[in-house]
Amino acid sequence: MAFFSVGDNYRGTYQIEYVEPFFEGELAVASSEGERFFLQLTRLQKPAPPRAIQQYLSLKDHPLIVPYLQVYSEERSLVMIRPFVSFTERLHERIARGGLEEDQILDWVKRLFPVEETLKEKPLRMYTVLHPANIGLTESGGVQVLYCGVEGRTLPDPQVDWGNLLYMLFSGKMLDQPIKKLPPDHGFSKPLEKLIQRSFHRPANSVASNLESYLKKRDSKGFFDFLKPKSTSKGNKAPKIPPSVESPSDSAAPEKSPSEGPSSDVLRRRLEETRRAQEEAARQEQERREREEAERRAREEAARQEQERREREEAERRAREEAARQEQERREREEAERRAREEAARQEQERLERERREREEAERRAREEAARQEQERLERERREREEAERRAREEAARQEQERLERERREREEAERRAREEAARQEQERLERERREREEAERRAREEAARQEQERLERERREREEAERRAREEAARQEQERLERERREREEAERRAREEAARLKQEPVPGGPKEQSERARVERLHHDRLAAQFEEYVRHVFNRQSRGND
């Protein structure tokens, strides 16, 4: 799981802007109070002592190392706060573009030699990772390293040596795992192959010596002998960068000041001192580069003139040069074998001498340790006896003093408690009476409010019940009236039918005048029945309309 996450605030101060894996840890870019910082997480093999952190902080003035402003201890790791350096690019990105010249590569390597010497001089030996992803190219043309570790404390172990760095620079290929010797298909010239091969498992001073020898031989030999190795990058193929060392984009790489530690003024002062030291180093570096450029141009001019002269004599010299070259290679092979034998004999002699000194030192330390332990035991026993007697006297006096003090405190405590108990009981009585009065008043108010609420609710229910009964009574009376009218109509119709039937059955007496009168009565009767029916229909229709409303 990643320690840093984009958008988080480390220690409430550093706003994380970018995070990338970085040599088994992480490298983050953060901002704080308008300034940018590197935040580097370094994993630990075992806990780092305080002096290891002090060693990191002591590197703030080294021109080839990005300074350390603050170091925080986290769980099984350290977090370094470092000023943001706007690298033009990291070295592995420059290699990916291709087109590197041999002189440029060797110049970068020579500049890095002092870093190893500085780190190994520390009381707790330190190291850097000689991987292109750990090396940044500054705007002034210089180099600076990012990762520094403490041997036996931090991860990763220093497995990438000078030989691996030279191979990656000259071949243009990034290594997933360190190699111990050159692969068979390296394609380097013989002198360059020897230089790289002799840089595996060697310290910086040894590699520097081999490099100086290589340059002297290269400059003293003919132009055509060293023409081939000048182009060092194998095309423009992008190297394979291990996932643990891929770099952020050029625009991301800031750092932040710590939320716990020095104030903002102290951090700005440190940053200003660092900037001034870097500017001074860059100025000196520029002057040195200008001097070297002038010397290089003079050498190139001399080489050009020499080349013109050699080209005129080339036909005569080729045979001599070929013989000399073969003789030189034979001598170099013999010299290499002799040096290898001498080196093996020297290492064996050193090993035996080292083992002898270690045995003698171990015996001397064992004797001194035994004598020291015996002396310490006797001194400890004497001090223990004296301490036991002194403690016994002090204990007796202390116990007597404590007894008297305890009795006095017990008397005072008993009196104080009696006073406090009386005051507490009186206070409780008054408080109890006050609460009882308030509770009685509250209950009376609640009872009155409850009774009033019950009265209002009762009256509301009575009103609703009266209204409901009135509505039911009106509906019942209306229903009875309608039923009564229906029965009356039916009775009237029945009587009318009976009367009509009776009239039909009875003979009609009298003349036309009586018949006309009878017909008029029947029409009036029928008209009255029709009017009653219409009134009934209208009444039912109006009642249904009111019900729908």
XYZ file of C-alpha atoms in Angstrom:
549
model
C 0.000 0.000 0.000
C 1.342 3.435 -0.958
C 2.428 5.723 1.871
C 1.796 8.971 -0.038
C -1.400 9.658 -2.001
C -2.081 12.570 -4.325
C -4.222 15.148 -2.520
C -3.187 14.071 1.007
C -1.595 16.455 3.513
C 1.520 14.946 5.103
C 1.675 16.061 8.739
C -0.997 18.660 7.935
C 1.484 20.827 5.999
C 2.651 19.217 2.749
C 0.017 18.958 -0.031
C 0.968 15.911 -2.128
C 0.920 16.672 -5.874
C 2.694 13.662 -7.417
C 3.954 10.245 -6.238
C 6.177 7.650 -7.934
C 7.849 4.417 -6.757
C 11.484 5.072 -5.923
C 13.990 2.316 -4.976
C 11.633 0.232 -2.763
C 10.218 3.485 -1.338
C 8.422 6.488 -2.782
C 9.299 9.929 -4.120
C 6.575 12.580 -3.841
C 6.296 16.165 -4.983
C 4.491 18.439 -2.515
C 3.824 22.125 -1.861
C 3.636 24.196 1.306
C 3.170 27.955 1.719
C 3.850 28.573 -1.956
C 7.072 26.513 -2.053
C 7.666 23.053 -3.528
C 9.511 20.139 -1.956
C 10.607 16.558 -2.519
C 9.191 14.096 0.062
C 11.180 10.845 -0.068
C 10.071 7.681 1.747
C 12.987 5.296 2.513
C 12.251 1.810 3.872
C 14.287 0.503 6.827
C 15.836 -2.935 7.409
C 16.187 -2.106 11.115
C 15.505 1.034 13.225
C 17.737 4.005 12.437
C 19.529 5.627 15.424
C 19.312 9.420 15.940
C 22.860 9.929 14.679
C 21.817 8.456 11.301
C 19.252 11.272 10.986
C 21.941 13.804 11.973
C 24.175 12.414 9.212
C 21.424 13.052 6.664
C 21.010 16.648 7.871
C 24.794 17.190 7.662
C 24.647 16.661 3.862
C 22.739 19.904 3.215
C 25.810 21.776 1.869
C 27.103 19.122 -0.534
C 26.729 20.445 -4.109
C 26.206 16.956 -5.616
C 23.448 15.815 -3.196
C 19.946 17.287 -2.975
C 19.945 18.720 0.590
C 18.010 17.259 3.536
C 15.919 19.875 5.409
C 14.176 17.553 7.864
C 13.920 13.797 8.528
C 10.882 12.182 10.206
C 10.708 8.653 11.628
C 7.673 6.626 10.531
C 6.814 2.947 11.031
C 9.767 0.980 9.546
C 10.690 3.929 7.331
C 12.064 7.460 7.192
C 10.513 10.451 5.420
C 12.997 13.078 4.161
C 11.914 16.648 3.441
C 14.116 18.093 0.675
C 13.996 21.263 -1.440
C 12.580 20.839 -4.897
C 15.206 20.906 -7.651
C 13.887 21.596 -11.139
C 15.972 19.032 -13.017
C 16.001 19.406 -16.774
C 15.588 15.612 -16.775
C 16.736 12.529 -14.925
C 19.672 10.621 -16.375
C 17.643 7.588 -17.443
C 15.351 9.922 -19.419
C 18.396 11.476 -21.118
C 19.693 7.997 -22.005
C 16.326 7.133 -23.551
C 16.704 9.995 -26.034
C 20.045 8.570 -27.236
C 22.915 10.446 -28.873
C 25.238 10.590 -25.836
C 28.937 11.243 -26.421
C 31.687 9.358 -24.620
C 33.242 12.534 -23.186
C 29.878 13.596 -21.724
C 29.344 10.208 -20.091
C 32.827 10.122 -18.570
C 32.428 13.706 -17.333
C 29.207 12.759 -15.469
C 30.862 9.699 -13.937
C 33.929 11.664 -12.781
C 31.690 14.230 -11.092
C 29.973 11.501 -9.075
C 33.184 10.035 -7.568
C 33.288 12.514 -4.615
C 29.759 11.517 -3.559
C 30.839 7.970 -2.666
C 33.936 9.199 -0.838
C 31.876 11.689 1.220
C 29.245 9.116 2.186
C 31.747 6.418 3.193
C 33.577 8.824 5.509
C 30.510 9.117 7.785
C 30.626 7.328 11.200
C 27.680 5.221 10.015
C 28.826 4.351 6.490
C 26.438 5.641 3.842
C 26.003 4.915 0.150
C 24.116 6.079 -2.914
C 22.406 4.053 -5.639
C 24.402 4.341 -8.879
C 21.358 4.055 -11.101
C 20.542 6.675 -13.791
C 17.062 7.179 -12.278
C 18.761 8.394 -9.069
C 20.783 11.079 -10.890
C 19.303 14.400 -12.001
C 20.702 16.833 -14.571
C 20.537 20.455 -13.386
C 19.884 23.503 -15.537
C 23.545 24.546 -15.142
C 24.718 21.245 -16.654
C 25.691 19.629 -13.348
C 24.491 16.429 -11.698
C 22.879 15.724 -8.311
C 21.865 12.464 -6.645
C 18.566 11.958 -4.854
C 18.805 8.707 -2.879
C 21.351 8.187 -0.069
C 21.187 5.278 2.368
C 22.862 3.998 5.538
C 24.565 0.613 5.251
C 22.710 -2.132 7.123
C 19.799 0.175 7.958
C 18.010 1.272 4.776
C 16.675 -0.433 1.659
C 17.682 -1.191 -1.050
C 21.159 -2.638 -0.525
C 23.901 -0.960 -2.647
C 24.072 -3.587 -5.427
C 24.271 -1.252 -8.451
C 27.991 -0.405 -8.735
C 30.123 1.675 -11.104
C 30.341 -1.132 -13.653
C 26.540 -1.333 -13.908
C 26.274 2.461 -14.228
C 28.898 2.596 -17.027
C 27.227 -0.281 -18.863
C 23.798 1.425 -18.782
C 25.265 4.770 -19.902
C 27.274 3.348 -22.811
C 24.732 0.727 -23.935
C 21.603 2.842 -23.502
C 19.874 -0.106 -21.795
C 18.356 -0.031 -18.304
C 18.959 -3.101 -16.128
C 16.175 -4.759 -14.166
C 18.779 -6.578 -12.056
C 22.470 -5.740 -11.465
C 25.040 -7.710 -13.486
C 28.465 -8.902 -12.339
C 30.202 -8.879 -15.724
C 29.591 -7.688 -19.258
C 27.286 -9.780 -21.465
C 28.986 -11.382 -24.515
C 27.102 -9.203 -27.031
C 28.046 -5.834 -25.501
C 29.608 -4.469 -28.731
C 32.156 -2.195 -26.982
C 35.717 -1.572 -28.112
C 38.434 -3.512 -26.322
C 39.709 -0.592 -24.160
C 36.158 0.424 -23.169
C 35.304 -3.198 -22.380
C 38.314 -3.375 -20.049
C 37.339 -0.110 -18.345
C 33.784 -1.256 -17.659
C 34.796 -4.775 -16.638
C 37.333 -3.406 -14.145
C 34.635 -1.149 -12.611
C 32.502 -4.004 -11.268
C 32.728 -4.410 -7.463
C 35.332 -1.620 -7.187
C 35.309 1.557 -5.054
C 35.263 5.021 -6.582
C 39.024 5.675 -6.202
C 39.867 2.448 -8.054
C 37.401 3.239 -10.847
C 38.794 6.789 -11.059
C 42.325 5.432 -11.441
C 41.226 3.034 -14.207
C 39.358 5.866 -15.916
C 42.435 8.115 -15.914
C 44.506 5.297 -17.399
C 41.866 4.745 -20.070
C 41.826 8.430 -21.015
C 45.626 8.614 -21.210
C 45.766 5.582 -23.492
C 42.920 6.910 -25.603
C 44.556 10.325 -26.072
C 47.992 8.832 -26.779
C 46.761 6.356 -29.456
C 45.790 6.995 -33.061
C 42.560 8.622 -34.098
C 41.101 5.488 -35.725
C 41.696 3.332 -32.632
C 39.101 5.296 -30.639
C 36.778 6.484 -33.360
C 34.389 3.543 -33.010
C 33.446 3.877 -29.281
C 32.667 7.600 -29.528
C 28.963 6.968 -30.231
C 27.753 5.335 -27.065
C 24.021 5.033 -27.295
C 22.638 2.088 -29.321
C 20.165 3.921 -31.477
C 17.194 5.722 -30.007
C 15.519 2.744 -28.388
C 13.827 3.683 -25.124
C 15.474 1.809 -22.274
C 13.486 -0.494 -20.093
C 13.114 1.273 -16.774
C 12.420 -0.911 -13.763
C 9.048 -0.140 -12.163
C 10.751 0.823 -8.921
C 12.703 3.704 -10.478
C 10.454 5.320 -13.087
C 10.599 9.091 -12.744
C 7.851 11.730 -12.599
C 7.283 14.234 -15.382
C 9.570 17.255 -15.641
C 6.929 19.542 -14.183
C 6.409 17.489 -10.975
C 8.971 17.218 -8.255
C 8.442 19.614 -5.341
C 9.013 19.258 -1.660
C 7.506 20.780 1.462
C 8.639 22.100 4.781
C 7.821 19.973 7.833
C 4.820 20.737 9.986
C 6.759 19.584 13.028
C 10.284 20.934 13.285
C 11.795 24.247 12.201
C 9.574 27.243 11.535
C 8.910 28.675 8.078
C 11.640 31.303 8.576
C 14.200 28.639 9.433
C 13.200 26.587 6.403
C 13.403 29.606 4.109
C 16.818 30.419 5.534
C 17.952 26.861 4.886
C 16.574 26.997 1.371
C 18.358 30.318 0.722
C 21.651 28.900 2.025
C 21.172 25.831 -0.155
C 20.352 27.961 -3.199
C 23.429 30.136 -2.674
C 25.661 27.096 -2.235
C 24.223 25.568 -5.410
C 24.698 28.819 -7.337
C 28.312 29.057 -6.166
C 28.889 25.414 -7.084
C 27.224 26.000 -10.462
C 29.424 29.060 -11.094
C 32.589 27.140 -10.205
C 31.379 24.241 -12.302
C 30.756 26.578 -15.258
C 34.247 28.044 -14.961
C 35.743 24.558 -14.801
C 33.731 23.482 -17.837
C 34.907 26.554 -19.763
C 38.533 25.752 -18.926
C 38.030 22.129 -19.923
C 36.282 23.243 -23.131
C 39.250 25.439 -24.038
C 41.656 22.601 -23.315
C 39.479 20.196 -25.292
C 39.374 22.518 -28.267
C 43.163 22.902 -28.133
C 43.499 19.117 -28.049
C 41.054 18.772 -30.919
C 42.997 21.312 -32.996
C 46.270 19.515 -32.262
C 44.581 16.194 -33.046
C 43.235 17.606 -36.331
C 46.684 18.793 -37.388
C 48.195 15.512 -36.281
C 45.503 13.676 -38.207
C 46.337 15.545 -41.386
C 49.985 14.646 -40.940
C 49.144 11.036 -40.105
C 46.925 10.711 -43.141
C 49.916 11.584 -45.339
C 51.971 8.894 -43.570
C 49.133 6.405 -43.146
C 50.276 3.993 -45.837
C 53.723 3.664 -44.210
C 52.502 3.487 -40.615
C 49.717 0.912 -40.884
C 52.017 -2.081 -40.733
C 53.969 -0.640 -37.799
C 50.771 0.314 -35.937
C 49.266 -3.146 -36.453
C 52.381 -4.814 -35.043
C 52.538 -2.318 -32.208
C 48.839 -2.827 -31.482
C 49.202 -6.585 -31.307
C 52.252 -6.217 -29.078
C 50.384 -3.757 -26.908
C 47.397 -6.076 -26.553
C 49.722 -8.939 -25.650
C 51.402 -6.800 -23.031
C 48.046 -5.627 -21.687
C 46.864 -9.240 -21.396
C 50.035 -10.189 -19.565
C 49.792 -7.089 -17.402
C 46.165 -7.867 -16.598
C 47.039 -11.444 -15.658
C 49.963 -10.245 -13.539
C 47.807 -7.654 -11.809
C 45.084 -10.230 -11.220
C 47.619 -12.584 -9.603
C 49.071 -9.765 -7.537
C 45.614 -8.585 -6.567
C 44.588 -12.105 -5.520
C 47.805 -12.515 -3.519
C 47.354 -9.074 -1.948
C 43.734 -9.767 -1.052
C 44.687 -13.139 0.434
C 47.480 -11.496 2.452
C 45.119 -8.763 3.589
C 42.516 -11.350 4.556
C 44.999 -13.333 6.639
C 46.349 -10.166 8.241
C 42.834 -8.932 8.913
C 41.831 -12.250 10.479
C 44.970 -12.228 12.661
C 44.293 -8.691 13.825
C 40.649 -9.529 14.450
C 41.612 -12.572 16.552
C 44.131 -10.541 18.582
C 41.645 -7.730 18.985
C 38.918 -10.156 20.063
C 41.251 -11.756 22.653
C 42.337 -8.357 23.962
C 38.763 -7.169 24.189
C 37.729 -10.402 25.924
C 40.481 -9.925 28.563
C 39.626 -6.286 29.030
C 35.944 -7.109 29.209
C 36.516 -9.806 31.844
C 38.653 -7.450 33.972
C 36.152 -4.644 33.539
C 33.218 -6.881 34.486
C 35.048 -8.136 37.605
C 35.875 -4.576 38.629
C 32.315 -3.500 37.966
C 30.980 -6.454 39.987
C 33.096 -5.573 43.044
C 32.231 -1.898 42.755
C 28.575 -2.739 42.288
C 28.526 -4.976 45.388
C 30.169 -2.246 47.477
C 27.729 0.359 46.258
C 24.819 -2.018 46.835
C 25.859 -2.615 50.469
C 26.243 1.087 51.139
C 23.007 1.811 49.344
C 21.149 -0.882 51.336
C 22.373 0.586 54.666
C 21.502 4.133 53.603
C 18.080 3.045 52.391
C 17.419 1.174 55.677
C 18.176 4.331 57.694
C 16.192 6.514 55.384
C 13.328 4.017 55.368
C 13.112 3.964 59.186
C 13.151 7.772 59.388
C 10.684 8.029 56.532
C 8.278 5.541 58.086
C 8.310 7.396 61.427
C 7.762 10.701 59.658
C 5.006 9.190 57.578
C 3.312 7.745 60.673
C 3.218 11.134 62.424
C 2.150 12.892 59.241
C -0.500 10.244 58.601
C -1.969 10.646 62.098
C -2.079 14.429 61.722
C -3.706 14.186 58.308
C -6.223 11.623 59.596
C -7.283 13.969 62.408
C -7.612 16.901 60.043
C -9.394 14.764 57.503
C -11.895 13.498 60.106
C -12.692 17.066 61.196
C -12.970 18.273 57.608
C -15.236 15.377 56.667
C -17.495 16.028 59.683
C -17.860 19.690 58.653
C -18.398 18.773 55.041
C -20.962 16.098 55.988
C -22.997 18.548 58.090
C -22.868 21.170 55.341
C -23.725 18.567 52.722
C -26.722 17.267 54.688
C -28.039 20.805 55.211
C -27.535 21.564 51.530
C -29.261 18.329 50.562
C -32.208 19.129 52.843
C -32.639 22.596 51.353
C -32.228 21.255 47.822
C -34.701 18.453 48.522
C -37.305 20.910 49.827
C -36.762 23.181 46.816
C -37.141 20.276 44.389
C -40.294 19.080 46.223
C -41.858 22.562 45.971
C -40.971 22.824 42.302
C -42.250 19.300 41.626
C -45.574 20.053 43.410
C -45.990 23.265 41.410
C -45.110 21.492 38.176
C -47.552 18.672 38.870
C -50.319 21.173 39.740
C -49.683 23.038 36.469
C -49.610 19.789 34.509
C -52.835 18.568 36.199
C -54.627 21.849 35.449
C -53.407 21.790 31.851
C -54.443 18.138 31.533
C -57.926 18.792 32.945
C -58.371 21.812 30.657
C -57.249 19.700 27.690
C -59.628 16.907 28.685
C -62.489 19.444 29.033
C -61.822 20.908 25.621
C -61.500 17.455 24.082
C -64.720 16.323 25.766
C -66.605 19.410 24.520
C -65.199 18.862 21.020
C -66.324 15.219 21.034
C -69.760 16.211 22.385
C -70.122 18.832 19.622
C -69.078 16.344 16.980
C -71.442 13.706 18.415
C -74.339 16.183 18.515
C -73.654 17.227 14.942
C -73.398 13.590 13.861
C -76.709 12.722 15.588
C -78.355 15.792 14.067
C -77.175 14.775 10.632
C -78.371 11.220 11.191
C -81.726 12.448 12.533
C -82.179 14.793 9.547
C -81.236 12.002 7.166
C -83.639 9.628 8.968
C -86.516 12.153 8.911
C -85.830 12.893 5.246
C -85.851 9.165 4.534
C -89.142 8.731 6.467
C -90.701 11.676 4.634
C -89.683 10.289 1.262
C -90.901 6.837 2.238
C -94.191 8.320 3.477
C -94.652 10.270 0.247
C -93.828 7.151 -1.765
C -96.429 5.146 0.126
C -98.977 7.970 -0.286
C -98.333 8.100 -4.034
C -98.613 4.347 -4.307
C -101.799 4.446 -2.242
C -103.188 7.257 -4.428
C -102.313 5.352 -7.573
C -103.861 2.215 -6.158
C -107.043 4.102 -5.260
C -107.042 5.738 -8.679
C -106.762 2.383 -10.328
C -109.507 0.939 -8.119
C -111.703 3.974 -8.803
C -111.099 3.663 -12.529
C -111.866 -0.021 -12.444
C -114.987 0.651 -10.405
C -116.143 3.332 -12.783
C -115.602 1.044 -15.721
C -117.642 -1.674 -14.083
C -120.554 0.619 -13.030
C -123.034 1.758 -15.703
C -122.741 5.392 -16.515
C -125.992 7.134 -15.351
C -127.382 10.331 -16.761
C -126.789 12.042 -19.951
C -123.818 13.533 -21.683
C -123.437 16.252 -19.083
C -122.720 13.784 -16.261
C -120.282 11.848 -18.475
C -118.449 15.031 -19.328
C -118.187 15.928 -15.646
C -116.873 12.475 -14.803
C -114.238 12.688 -17.537
C -113.132 16.122 -16.209
C -112.742 14.684 -12.679
C -110.665 11.807 -13.973
C -108.365 14.230 -15.876
C -107.918 16.365 -12.807
C -107.100 13.257 -10.802
C -104.546 12.146 -13.382
C -103.015 15.639 -13.524
C -102.622 15.674 -9.721
C -100.917 12.264 -9.809
C -98.539 13.436 -12.577
C -97.678 16.601 -10.596
C -96.993 14.530 -7.446
C -94.731 12.179 -9.459
C -92.801 15.098 -10.976
C -92.365 16.632 -7.485
C -91.053 13.285 -6.219
C -88.594 12.927 -9.121
C -87.373 16.535 -8.684
C -86.930 16.044 -4.921
C -84.937 12.812 -5.430
C -82.795 14.456 -8.123
C -82.011 17.471 -5.897
C -81.129 15.219 -2.934
C -78.720 13.161 -5.087
C -77.092 16.386 -6.343
C -76.558 17.617 -2.767
C -75.096 14.244 -1.831
C -72.618 14.416 -4.730
C -71.588 17.959 -3.731
